[in-house]
Amino acid sequence: MRKKEMDAFMKHIDKHFEQKDCLVLHPVVDNGIHIDVLLFAPNEKYPFWKLVTMGASDYKMPRVPNTVGFNNEYMMFVDQDVDLNDREVLSWYHSKLVLIASFAYYNKTHITYGHSFEWKNEDPDDEMIAAFIEFPQVVPNIDLLRCKIGLAKTVVCLQVVLLNKMI
């Protein structure tokens, strides 16, 4: 993302989360697509952690009929009781979000709401085995869904919902 696009996107996210104090997590390795993650702490209006990608939308997905857009960013909401100040815990959520945010790019495909992902879990103690892509319904203003960041570029903001295995 160019600086002007990042500024427009961050302004959009700040407005809808009603906070401006995010931490920007930069990728350790850049494998063709640079995806930062914005981390917002719980606040009074939205008492949960908010992780938001910034850069996934640089990949313009292939055209398909009846879609909400072609440039996605993704967000994940995490319970405030989860300690995202713990680097290992934050790294786990960060890796799941970036895995999903980079899927369309690496597979040269189109992702939109209603899609799901499953992954092989090497860790027997890890209950998370899948994710579902949804509209960010926890934020009541539907304007969060779309963000115009350039003359010809509108970003669609979608929510990643992690799914547990059935026990």
Tab-separated table of N, CA and C in Angstrom:
chain	number	residue	atom	x	y	z
A	1	MET	N	0.838	-1.182	0.000
A	1	MET	CA	0.000	0.000	0.000
A	1	MET	C	0.881	1.242	0.000
A	2	ARG	N	0.481	2.191	-0.778
A	2	ARG	CA	1.189	3.467	-0.765
A	2	ARG	C	0.816	4.229	0.511
A	3	LYS	N	1.661	5.180	0.898
A	3	LYS	CA	1.448	5.948	2.139
A	3	LYS	C	0.076	6.616	2.166
A	4	LYS	N	-0.328	7.205	1.060
A	4	LYS	CA	-1.624	7.889	0.979
A	4	LYS	C	-2.777	6.889	1.218
A	5	GLU	N	-2.650	5.686	0.662
A	5	GLU	CA	-3.677	4.656	0.849
A	5	GLU	C	-3.700	4.181	2.306
A	6	MET	N	-2.510	4.008	2.892
A	6	MET	CA	-2.442	3.595	4.301
A	6	MET	C	-3.094	4.638	5.200
A	7	ASP	N	-2.802	5.895	4.947
A	7	ASP	CA	-3.388	6.974	5.757
A	7	ASP	C	-4.912	6.966	5.650
A	8	ALA	N	-5.435	6.799	4.439
A	8	ALA	CA	-6.892	6.771	4.247
A	8	ALA	C	-7.507	5.557	4.936
A	9	PHE	N	-6.848	4.418	4.842
A	9	PHE	CA	-7.372	3.199	5.466
A	9	PHE	C	-7.343	3.316	6.991
A	10	MET	N	-6.233	3.793	7.540
A	10	MET	CA	-6.142	3.938	9.001
A	10	MET	C	-7.157	4.951	9.518
A	11	LYS	N	-7.386	6.016	8.779
A	11	LYS	CA	-8.392	7.010	9.179
A	11	LYS	C	-9.780	6.354	9.220
A	12	HIS	N	-10.066	5.528	8.233
A	12	HIS	CA	-11.348	4.813	8.161
A	12	HIS	C	-11.517	3.876	9.361
A	13	ILE	N	-10.491	3.095	9.653
A	13	ILE	CA	-10.554	2.140	10.765
A	13	ILE	C	-10.632	2.881	12.103
A	14	ASP	N	-9.805	3.900	12.281
A	14	ASP	CA	-9.828	4.699	13.515
A	14	ASP	C	-11.222	5.265	13.769
A	15	LYS	N	-11.850	5.771	12.718
A	15	LYS	CA	-13.183	6.367	12.837
A	15	LYS	C	-14.197	5.339	13.335
A	16	HIS	N	-14.178	4.144	12.756
A	16	HIS	CA	-15.190	3.151	13.099
A	16	HIS	C	-14.929	2.440	14.419
A	17	PHE	N	-13.666	2.324	14.824
A	17	PHE	CA	-13.358	1.732	16.131
A	17	PHE	C	-13.309	2.790	17.226
A	18	GLU	N	-13.377	4.054	16.816
A	18	GLU	CA	-13.358	5.191	17.733
A	18	GLU	C	-12.124	5.179	18.627
A	19	GLN	N	-10.976	4.897	18.010
A	19	GLN	CA	-9.702	4.979	18.718
A	19	GLN	C	-8.580	5.128	17.693
A	20	LYS	N	-7.488	5.738	18.139
A	20	LYS	CA	-6.384	6.028	17.226
A	20	LYS	C	-5.061	5.471	17.735
A	21	ASP	N	-5.129	4.619	18.710
A	21	ASP	CA	-3.906	4.177	19.377
A	21	ASP	C	-3.559	2.731	19.030
A	22	CYS	N	-3.353	2.474	17.750
A	22	CYS	CA	-3.024	1.101	17.363
A	22	CYS	C	-1.525	0.879	17.316
A	23	LEU	N	-1.155	-0.375	17.477
A	23	LEU	CA	0.215	-0.817	17.318
A	23	LEU	C	0.298	-1.450	15.934
A	24	VAL	N	1.308	-1.104	15.142
A	24	VAL	CA	1.459	-1.671	13.804
A	24	VAL	C	2.485	-2.798	13.871
A	25	LEU	N	2.040	-3.996	13.492
A	25	LEU	CA	2.911	-5.165	13.461
A	25	LEU	C	3.350	-5.385	12.018
A	26	HIS	N	4.641	-5.322	11.781
A	26	HIS	CA	5.179	-5.476	10.429
A	26	HIS	C	5.583	-6.933	10.200
A	27	PRO	N	5.493	-7.395	8.949
A	27	PRO	CA	5.877	-8.789	8.685
A	27	PRO	C	7.376	-8.995	8.873
A	28	VAL	N	7.723	-10.181	9.357
A	28	VAL	CA	9.131	-10.529	9.519
A	28	VAL	C	9.726	-10.863	8.155
A	29	VAL	N	8.948	-11.555	7.331
A	29	VAL	CA	9.377	-11.943	5.996
A	29	VAL	C	8.344	-11.419	5.005
A	30	ASP	N	8.812	-10.846	3.923
A	30	ASP	CA	7.931	-10.340	2.876
A	30	ASP	C	8.058	-11.271	1.677
A	31	ASN	N	7.081	-12.149	1.502
A	31	ASN	CA	7.118	-13.134	0.419
A	31	ASN	C	6.270	-12.711	-0.771
A	32	GLY	N	6.386	-11.476	-1.186
A	32	GLY	CA	5.661	-11.024	-2.363
A	32	GLY	C	4.519	-10.086	-2.042
A	33	ILE	N	3.920	-10.222	-0.871
A	33	ILE	CA	2.851	-9.309	-0.469
A	33	ILE	C	3.146	-8.855	0.957
A	34	HIS	N	3.160	-7.567	1.153
A	34	HIS	CA	3.506	-6.983	2.460
A	34	HIS	C	2.207	-6.712	3.224
A	35	ILE	N	1.964	-7.481	4.275
A	35	ILE	CA	0.744	-7.323	5.071
A	35	ILE	C	1.123	-6.944	6.493
A	36	ASP	N	0.802	-5.711	6.864
A	36	ASP	CA	0.934	-5.272	8.255
A	36	ASP	C	-0.339	-5.667	8.987
A	37	VAL	N	-0.260	-5.722	10.313
A	37	VAL	CA	-1.452	-5.944	11.124
A	37	VAL	C	-1.538	-4.821	12.144
A	38	LEU	N	-2.694	-4.175	12.171
A	38	LEU	CA	-2.960	-3.118	13.142
A	38	LEU	C	-3.610	-3.767	14.362
A	39	LEU	N	-3.073	-3.495	15.540
A	39	LEU	CA	-3.602	-4.062	16.777
A	39	LEU	C	-4.191	-2.948	17.624
A	40	PHE	N	-5.493	-3.042	17.869
A	40	PHE	CA	-6.201	-2.081	18.711
A	40	PHE	C	-6.592	-2.759	20.013
A	41	ALA	N	-6.276	-2.121	21.131
A	41	ALA	CA	-6.634	-2.663	22.442
A	41	ALA	C	-8.138	-2.514	22.678
A	42	PRO	N	-8.682	-3.290	23.612
A	42	PRO	CA	-10.092	-3.113	23.970
A	42	PRO	C	-10.334	-1.683	24.457
A	43	ASN	N	-11.506	-1.153	24.136
A	43	ASN	CA	-11.892	0.161	24.653
A	43	ASN	C	-13.326	0.065	25.174
A	44	GLU	N	-13.860	1.175	25.645
A	44	GLU	CA	-15.192	1.155	26.253
A	44	GLU	C	-16.278	0.771	25.255
A	45	LYS	N	-16.205	1.301	24.044
A	45	LYS	CA	-17.239	1.010	23.052
A	45	LYS	C	-17.125	-0.403	22.486
A	46	TYR	N	-15.886	-0.845	22.244
A	46	TYR	CA	-15.642	-2.191	21.704
A	46	TYR	C	-14.658	-2.896	22.634
A	47	PRO	N	-15.197	-3.557	23.672
A	47	PRO	CA	-14.338	-4.140	24.714
A	47	PRO	C	-13.710	-5.480	24.311
A	48	PHE	N	-13.011	-5.470	23.202
A	48	PHE	CA	-12.292	-6.655	22.733
A	48	PHE	C	-11.119	-6.169	21.889
A	49	TRP	N	-10.141	-7.053	21.686
A	49	TRP	CA	-9.003	-6.742	20.829
A	49	TRP	C	-9.457	-6.729	19.381
A	50	LYS	N	-8.853	-5.852	18.584
A	50	LYS	CA	-9.150	-5.771	17.169
A	50	LYS	C	-7.833	-5.879	16.401
A	51	LEU	N	-7.734	-6.882	15.537
A	51	LEU	CA	-6.576	-7.038	14.663
A	51	LEU	C	-7.067	-6.806	13.245
A	52	VAL	N	-6.388	-5.941	12.507
A	52	VAL	CA	-6.829	-5.565	11.163
A	52	VAL	C	-5.630	-5.606	10.219
A	53	THR	N	-5.793	-6.291	9.090
A	53	THR	CA	-4.705	-6.312	8.111
A	53	THR	C	-4.662	-4.998	7.340
A	54	MET	N	-3.467	-4.678	6.870
A	54	MET	CA	-3.286	-3.515	6.011
A	54	MET	C	-2.228	-3.886	4.977
A	55	GLY	N	-2.675	-4.125	3.761
A	55	GLY	CA	-1.772	-4.508	2.693
A	55	GLY	C	-2.285	-5.683	1.876
A	56	ALA	N	-3.186	-6.481	2.445
A	56	ALA	CA	-3.766	-7.605	1.693
A	56	ALA	C	-4.495	-7.092	0.457
A	57	SER	N	-5.044	-5.891	0.551
A	57	SER	CA	-5.817	-5.314	-0.555
A	57	SER	C	-4.950	-4.889	-1.733
A	58	ASP	N	-3.638	-4.971	-1.584
A	58	ASP	CA	-2.766	-4.682	-2.733
A	58	ASP	C	-2.952	-5.724	-3.833
A	59	TYR	N	-3.444	-6.894	-3.449
A	59	TYR	CA	-3.734	-7.927	-4.448
A	59	TYR	C	-5.164	-7.730	-4.949
A	60	LYS	N	-5.296	-7.392	-6.219
A	60	LYS	CA	-6.622	-7.265	-6.823
A	60	LYS	C	-7.044	-8.661	-7.288
A	61	MET	N	-8.087	-9.156	-6.660
A	61	MET	CA	-8.544	-10.511	-6.939
A	61	MET	C	-9.196	-10.601	-8.317
A	62	PRO	N	-9.220	-11.819	-8.896
A	62	PRO	CA	-9.866	-12.003	-10.199
A	62	PRO	C	-11.345	-11.609	-10.140
A	63	ARG	N	-11.846	-11.135	-11.247
A	63	ARG	CA	-13.250	-10.743	-11.324
A	63	ARG	C	-14.158	-11.966	-11.263
A	64	VAL	N	-15.182	-11.855	-10.440
A	64	VAL	CA	-16.246	-12.857	-10.374
A	64	VAL	C	-17.561	-12.094	-10.276
A	65	PRO	N	-18.650	-12.683	-10.751
A	65	PRO	CA	-19.935	-11.979	-10.673
A	65	PRO	C	-20.465	-11.933	-9.239
A	66	ASN	N	-21.278	-10.937	-8.975
A	66	ASN	CA	-22.004	-10.806	-7.706
A	66	ASN	C	-21.100	-10.860	-6.475
A	67	THR	N	-20.095	-10.018	-6.437
A	67	THR	CA	-19.212	-9.964	-5.278
A	67	THR	C	-19.254	-8.563	-4.678
A	68	VAL	N	-18.768	-8.435	-3.459
A	68	VAL	CA	-18.780	-7.124	-2.810
A	68	VAL	C	-17.553	-6.292	-3.156
A	69	GLY	N	-16.531	-6.920	-3.737
A	69	GLY	CA	-15.347	-6.165	-4.106
A	69	GLY	C	-14.207	-7.048	-4.560
A	70	PHE	N	-13.080	-6.393	-4.881
A	70	PHE	CA	-11.933	-7.106	-5.435
A	70	PHE	C	-10.636	-6.871	-4.659
A	71	ASN	N	-10.694	-6.031	-3.623
A	71	ASN	CA	-9.523	-5.743	-2.797
A	71	ASN	C	-9.942	-5.859	-1.332
A	72	ASN	N	-9.521	-6.937	-0.673
A	72	ASN	CA	-9.956	-7.202	0.702
A	72	ASN	C	-8.898	-6.863	1.744
A	73	GLU	N	-9.379	-6.427	2.888
A	73	GLU	CA	-8.612	-6.423	4.131
A	73	GLU	C	-9.436	-7.236	5.117
A	74	TYR	N	-8.774	-7.745	6.152
A	74	TYR	CA	-9.432	-8.676	7.065
A	74	TYR	C	-9.250	-8.207	8.500
A	75	MET	N	-10.251	-8.484	9.316
A	75	MET	CA	-10.160	-8.138	10.731
A	75	MET	C	-10.588	-9.321	11.576
A	76	MET	N	-10.019	-9.382	12.761
A	76	MET	CA	-10.329	-10.439	13.704
A	76	MET	C	-10.573	-9.782	15.056
A	77	PHE	N	-11.615	-10.229	15.740
A	77	PHE	CA	-11.930	-9.701	17.064
A	77	PHE	C	-11.646	-10.786	18.090
A	78	VAL	N	-10.917	-10.414	19.153
A	78	VAL	CA	-10.461	-11.375	20.146
A	78	VAL	C	-10.917	-10.908	21.521
A	79	ASP	N	-11.423	-11.834	22.313
A	79	ASP	CA	-11.917	-11.554	23.658
A	79	ASP	C	-10.889	-10.748	24.453
A	80	GLN	N	-11.372	-9.767	25.206
A	80	GLN	CA	-10.476	-8.906	25.982
A	80	GLN	C	-9.711	-9.668	27.059
A	81	ASP	N	-10.202	-10.839	27.461
A	81	ASP	CA	-9.521	-11.626	28.482
A	81	ASP	C	-8.317	-12.397	27.940
A	82	VAL	N	-8.180	-12.448	26.622
A	82	VAL	CA	-7.009	-13.074	26.004
A	82	VAL	C	-5.861	-12.069	26.106
A	83	ASP	N	-4.708	-12.525	26.579
A	83	ASP	CA	-3.585	-11.624	26.794
A	83	ASP	C	-2.766	-11.449	25.518
A	84	LEU	N	-3.158	-10.475	24.703
A	84	LEU	CA	-2.408	-10.214	23.480
A	84	LEU	C	-1.141	-9.396	23.740
A	85	ASN	N	-0.892	-9.059	25.005
A	85	ASN	CA	0.392	-8.466	25.361
A	85	ASN	C	1.461	-9.553	25.469
A	86	ASP	N	1.034	-10.800	25.549
A	86	ASP	CA	1.932	-11.955	25.547
A	86	ASP	C	2.328	-12.215	24.089
A	87	ARG	N	3.596	-12.110	23.778
A	87	ARG	CA	4.070	-12.226	22.390
A	87	ARG	C	3.686	-13.554	21.739
A	88	GLU	N	3.744	-14.636	22.481
A	88	GLU	CA	3.420	-15.946	21.918
A	88	GLU	C	1.937	-16.024	21.550
A	89	VAL	N	1.082	-15.514	22.406
A	89	VAL	CA	-0.358	-15.512	22.143
A	89	VAL	C	-0.672	-14.608	20.951
A	90	LEU	N	-0.100	-13.408	20.943
A	90	LEU	CA	-0.304	-12.484	19.837
A	90	LEU	C	0.203	-13.093	18.526
A	91	SER	N	1.334	-13.743	18.571
A	91	SER	CA	1.905	-14.363	17.377
A	91	SER	C	0.962	-15.418	16.799
A	92	TRP	N	0.290	-16.164	17.658
A	92	TRP	CA	-0.634	-17.207	17.204
A	92	TRP	C	-1.798	-16.564	16.427
A	93	TYR	N	-2.435	-15.550	16.998
A	93	TYR	CA	-3.552	-14.875	16.320
A	93	TYR	C	-3.069	-14.174	15.041
A	94	HIS	N	-1.933	-13.513	15.139
A	94	HIS	CA	-1.350	-12.815	14.000
A	94	HIS	C	-1.122	-13.787	12.846
A	95	SER	N	-0.558	-14.949	13.136
A	95	SER	CA	-0.254	-15.916	12.069
A	95	SER	C	-1.520	-16.438	11.405
A	96	LYS	N	-2.578	-16.668	12.163
A	96	LYS	CA	-3.845	-17.131	11.581
A	96	LYS	C	-4.432	-16.050	10.669
A	97	LEU	N	-4.400	-14.802	11.121
A	97	LEU	CA	-4.957	-13.710	10.331
A	97	LEU	C	-4.167	-13.507	9.034
A	98	VAL	N	-2.855	-13.519	9.109
A	98	VAL	CA	-2.028	-13.321	7.912
A	98	VAL	C	-2.159	-14.513	6.958
A	99	LEU	N	-2.285	-15.711	7.502
A	99	LEU	CA	-2.497	-16.898	6.665
A	99	LEU	C	-3.740	-16.716	5.791
A	100	ILE	N	-4.814	-16.278	6.387
A	100	ILE	CA	-6.069	-16.087	5.655
A	100	ILE	C	-5.974	-14.875	4.724
A	101	ALA	N	-5.364	-13.792	5.194
A	101	ALA	CA	-5.257	-12.572	4.389
A	101	ALA	C	-4.393	-12.765	3.147
A	102	SER	N	-3.461	-13.696	3.188
A	102	SER	CA	-2.577	-13.909	2.038
A	102	SER	C	-3.061	-15.047	1.126
A	103	PHE	N	-4.115	-15.739	1.514
A	103	PHE	CA	-4.599	-16.893	0.747
A	103	PHE	C	-4.945	-16.539	-0.697
A	104	ALA	N	-5.717	-15.478	-0.901
A	104	ALA	CA	-6.129	-15.101	-2.261
A	104	ALA	C	-4.905	-14.812	-3.134
A	105	TYR	N	-3.929	-14.117	-2.581
A	105	TYR	CA	-2.717	-13.773	-3.327
A	105	TYR	C	-1.956	-15.031	-3.752
A	106	TYR	N	-1.687	-15.919	-2.811
A	106	TYR	CA	-0.883	-17.113	-3.105
A	106	TYR	C	-1.612	-18.117	-3.988
A	107	ASN	N	-2.934	-18.090	-3.960
A	107	ASN	CA	-3.709	-19.045	-4.756
A	107	ASN	C	-4.363	-18.401	-5.977
A	108	LYS	N	-4.089	-17.118	-6.187
A	108	LYS	CA	-4.623	-16.373	-7.333
A	108	LYS	C	-6.121	-16.617	-7.502
A	109	THR	N	-6.835	-16.389	-6.405
A	109	THR	CA	-8.267	-16.653	-6.373
A	109	THR	C	-9.018	-15.482	-5.749
A	110	HIS	N	-10.314	-15.619	-5.668
A	110	HIS	CA	-11.198	-14.591	-5.110
A	110	HIS	C	-11.774	-15.094	-3.791
A	111	ILE	N	-11.706	-14.268	-2.761
A	111	ILE	CA	-12.266	-14.588	-1.444
A	111	ILE	C	-13.281	-13.506	-1.107
A	112	THR	N	-14.405	-13.920	-0.562
A	112	THR	CA	-15.411	-12.953	-0.128
A	112	THR	C	-16.160	-13.530	1.078
A	113	TYR	N	-17.159	-12.817	1.556
A	113	TYR	CA	-17.901	-13.297	2.726
A	113	TYR	C	-18.540	-14.651	2.385
A	114	GLY	N	-18.631	-15.490	3.396
A	114	GLY	CA	-19.209	-16.821	3.217
A	114	GLY	C	-18.176	-17.889	2.907
A	115	HIS	N	-16.945	-17.498	2.602
A	115	HIS	CA	-15.899	-18.494	2.370
A	115	HIS	C	-15.418	-19.062	3.705
A	116	SER	N	-14.918	-20.274	3.660
A	116	SER	CA	-14.330	-20.869	4.857
A	116	SER	C	-12.984	-21.480	4.510
A	117	PHE	N	-12.163	-21.642	5.528
A	117	PHE	CA	-10.825	-22.207	5.397
A	117	PHE	C	-10.671	-23.294	6.445
A	118	GLU	N	-10.021	-24.366	6.098
A	118	GLU	CA	-9.637	-25.391	7.063
A	118	GLU	C	-8.139	-25.602	6.918
A	119	TRP	N	-7.471	-25.923	8.010
A	119	TRP	CA	-6.051	-26.204	7.932
A	119	TRP	C	-5.723	-27.432	8.757
A	120	LYS	N	-4.660	-28.105	8.334
A	120	LYS	CA	-4.176	-29.265	9.072
A	120	LYS	C	-3.482	-28.743	10.316
A	121	ASN	N	-3.872	-29.256	11.454
A	121	ASN	CA	-3.327	-28.781	12.707
A	121	ASN	C	-2.278	-29.750	13.232
A	122	GLU	N	-1.045	-29.289	13.292
A	122	GLU	CA	0.064	-30.116	13.786
A	122	GLU	C	0.092	-30.189	15.308
A	123	ASP	N	-0.523	-29.231	15.967
A	123	ASP	CA	-0.519	-29.168	17.428
A	123	ASP	C	-1.800	-29.801	17.972
A	124	PRO	N	-1.702	-30.936	18.658
A	124	PRO	CA	-2.905	-31.612	19.168
A	124	PRO	C	-3.656	-30.802	20.229
A	125	ASP	N	-2.985	-29.840	20.865
A	125	ASP	CA	-3.642	-29.017	21.888
A	125	ASP	C	-4.359	-27.808	21.295
A	126	ASP	N	-4.150	-27.547	20.021
A	126	ASP	CA	-4.759	-26.393	19.362
A	126	ASP	C	-6.133	-26.786	18.828
A	127	GLU	N	-7.172	-26.177	19.380
A	127	GLU	CA	-8.543	-26.514	18.989
A	127	GLU	C	-8.996	-25.832	17.703
A	128	MET	N	-8.318	-24.754	17.310
A	128	MET	CA	-8.742	-24.012	16.122
A	128	MET	C	-8.341	-24.758	14.858
A	129	ILE	N	-9.320	-25.059	14.034
A	129	ILE	CA	-9.036	-25.840	12.831
A	129	ILE	C	-9.545	-25.179	11.556
A	130	ALA	N	-10.265	-24.067	11.701
A	130	ALA	CA	-10.863	-23.465	10.520
A	130	ALA	C	-11.201	-22.005	10.789
A	131	ALA	N	-11.589	-21.318	9.725
A	131	ALA	CA	-12.034	-19.934	9.833
A	131	ALA	C	-13.146	-19.696	8.825
A	132	PHE	N	-14.022	-18.790	9.164
A	132	PHE	CA	-15.146	-18.407	8.317
A	132	PHE	C	-15.033	-16.912	8.053
A	133	ILE	N	-15.308	-16.493	6.830
A	133	ILE	CA	-15.245	-15.076	6.463
A	133	ILE	C	-16.656	-14.493	6.491
A	134	GLU	N	-16.818	-13.404	7.210
A	134	GLU	CA	-18.129	-12.814	7.487
A	134	GLU	C	-18.039	-11.299	7.328
A	135	PHE	N	-19.195	-10.643	7.235
A	135	PHE	CA	-19.218	-9.191	7.333
A	135	PHE	C	-18.949	-8.819	8.783
A	136	PRO	N	-18.308	-7.695	9.061
A	136	PRO	CA	-18.005	-7.296	10.441
A	136	PRO	C	-19.251	-6.765	11.157
A	137	GLN	N	-20.114	-7.660	11.558
A	137	GLN	CA	-21.409	-7.288	12.124
A	137	GLN	C	-21.331	-6.715	13.532
A	138	VAL	N	-20.228	-6.911	14.217
A	138	VAL	CA	-20.109	-6.413	15.578
A	138	VAL	C	-20.035	-4.881	15.611
A	139	VAL	N	-19.640	-4.287	14.484
A	139	VAL	CA	-19.604	-2.831	14.364
A	139	VAL	C	-20.899	-2.422	13.660
A	140	PRO	N	-21.776	-1.689	14.348
A	140	PRO	CA	-23.112	-1.433	13.806
A	140	PRO	C	-23.168	-0.599	12.526
A	141	ASN	N	-22.159	0.193	12.260
A	141	ASN	CA	-22.185	1.045	11.082
A	141	ASN	C	-21.683	0.269	9.870
A	142	ILE	N	-22.551	0.014	8.918
A	142	ILE	CA	-22.214	-0.758	7.724
A	142	ILE	C	-21.138	-0.078	6.879
A	143	ASP	N	-20.898	1.216	7.113
A	143	ASP	CA	-19.864	1.937	6.369
A	143	ASP	C	-18.470	1.361	6.611
A	144	LEU	N	-18.294	0.599	7.692
A	144	LEU	CA	-17.005	-0.041	7.953
A	144	LEU	C	-16.647	-0.999	6.828
A	145	LEU	N	-17.645	-1.600	6.205
A	145	LEU	CA	-17.433	-2.623	5.185
A	145	LEU	C	-16.588	-2.127	4.011
A	146	ARG	N	-16.811	-0.906	3.575
A	146	ARG	CA	-16.104	-0.386	2.400
A	146	ARG	C	-15.312	0.867	2.753
A	147	CYS	N	-14.106	0.938	2.181
A	147	CYS	CA	-13.242	2.082	2.409
A	147	CYS	C	-12.601	2.481	1.084
A	148	LYS	N	-12.903	3.675	0.628
A	148	LYS	CA	-12.304	4.190	-0.614
A	148	LYS	C	-10.940	4.771	-0.252
A	149	ILE	N	-9.866	4.139	-0.757
A	149	ILE	CA	-8.518	4.585	-0.398
A	149	ILE	C	-7.769	5.209	-1.570
A	150	GLY	N	-8.416	5.258	-2.706
A	150	GLY	CA	-7.792	5.863	-3.884
A	150	GLY	C	-8.848	6.138	-4.924
A	151	LEU	N	-8.444	6.769	-5.995
A	151	LEU	CA	-9.369	7.134	-7.062
A	151	LEU	C	-10.116	5.920	-7.605
A	152	ALA	N	-9.404	4.832	-7.802
A	152	ALA	CA	-10.026	3.641	-8.380
A	152	ALA	C	-9.875	2.419	-7.475
A	153	LYS	N	-9.705	2.634	-6.161
A	153	LYS	CA	-9.492	1.501	-5.267
A	153	LYS	C	-10.370	1.625	-4.027
A	154	THR	N	-11.270	0.664	-3.901
A	154	THR	CA	-12.118	0.554	-2.722
A	154	THR	C	-11.810	-0.762	-2.041
A	155	VAL	N	-11.553	-0.694	-0.759
A	155	VAL	CA	-11.222	-1.874	0.036
A	155	VAL	C	-12.491	-2.384	0.724
A	156	VAL	N	-12.646	-3.703	0.728
A	156	VAL	CA	-13.733	-4.356	1.453
A	156	VAL	C	-13.139	-4.943	2.736
A	157	CYS	N	-13.721	-4.609	3.875
A	157	CYS	CA	-13.241	-5.092	5.177
A	157	CYS	C	-14.104	-6.260	5.625
A	158	LEU	N	-13.497	-7.417	5.759
A	158	LEU	CA	-14.224	-8.629	6.136
A	158	LEU	C	-13.701	-9.167	7.463
A	159	GLN	N	-14.575	-9.831	8.205
A	159	GLN	CA	-14.221	-10.380	9.510
A	159	GLN	C	-13.840	-11.852	9.394
A	160	VAL	N	-12.765	-12.215	10.056
A	160	VAL	CA	-12.325	-13.605	10.156
A	160	VAL	C	-12.828	-14.144	11.496
A	161	VAL	N	-13.612	-15.216	11.431
A	161	VAL	CA	-14.128	-15.870	12.631
A	161	VAL	C	-13.447	-17.234	12.740
A	162	LEU	N	-12.664	-17.435	13.802
A	162	LEU	CA	-11.992	-18.706	13.993
A	162	LEU	C	-12.987	-19.757	14.515
A	163	LEU	N	-12.827	-20.978	14.055
A	163	LEU	CA	-13.734	-22.066	14.416
A	163	LEU	C	-12.979	-23.188	15.126
A	164	ASN	N	-13.594	-23.703	16.180
A	164	ASN	CA	-13.010	-24.814	16.950
A	164	ASN	C	-13.463	-26.141	16.362
A	165	LYS	N	-12.666	-27.176	16.638
A	165	LYS	CA	-13.091	-28.527	16.249
A	165	LYS	C	-14.156	-29.000	17.231
A	166	MET	N	-15.014	-29.880	16.754
A	166	MET	CA	-16.053	-30.452	17.608
A	166	MET	C	-15.398	-31.446	18.547
A	167	ILE	N	-15.751	-31.365	19.798
A	167	ILE	CA	-15.178	-32.286	20.796
A	167	ILE	C	-16.246	-33.285	21.235
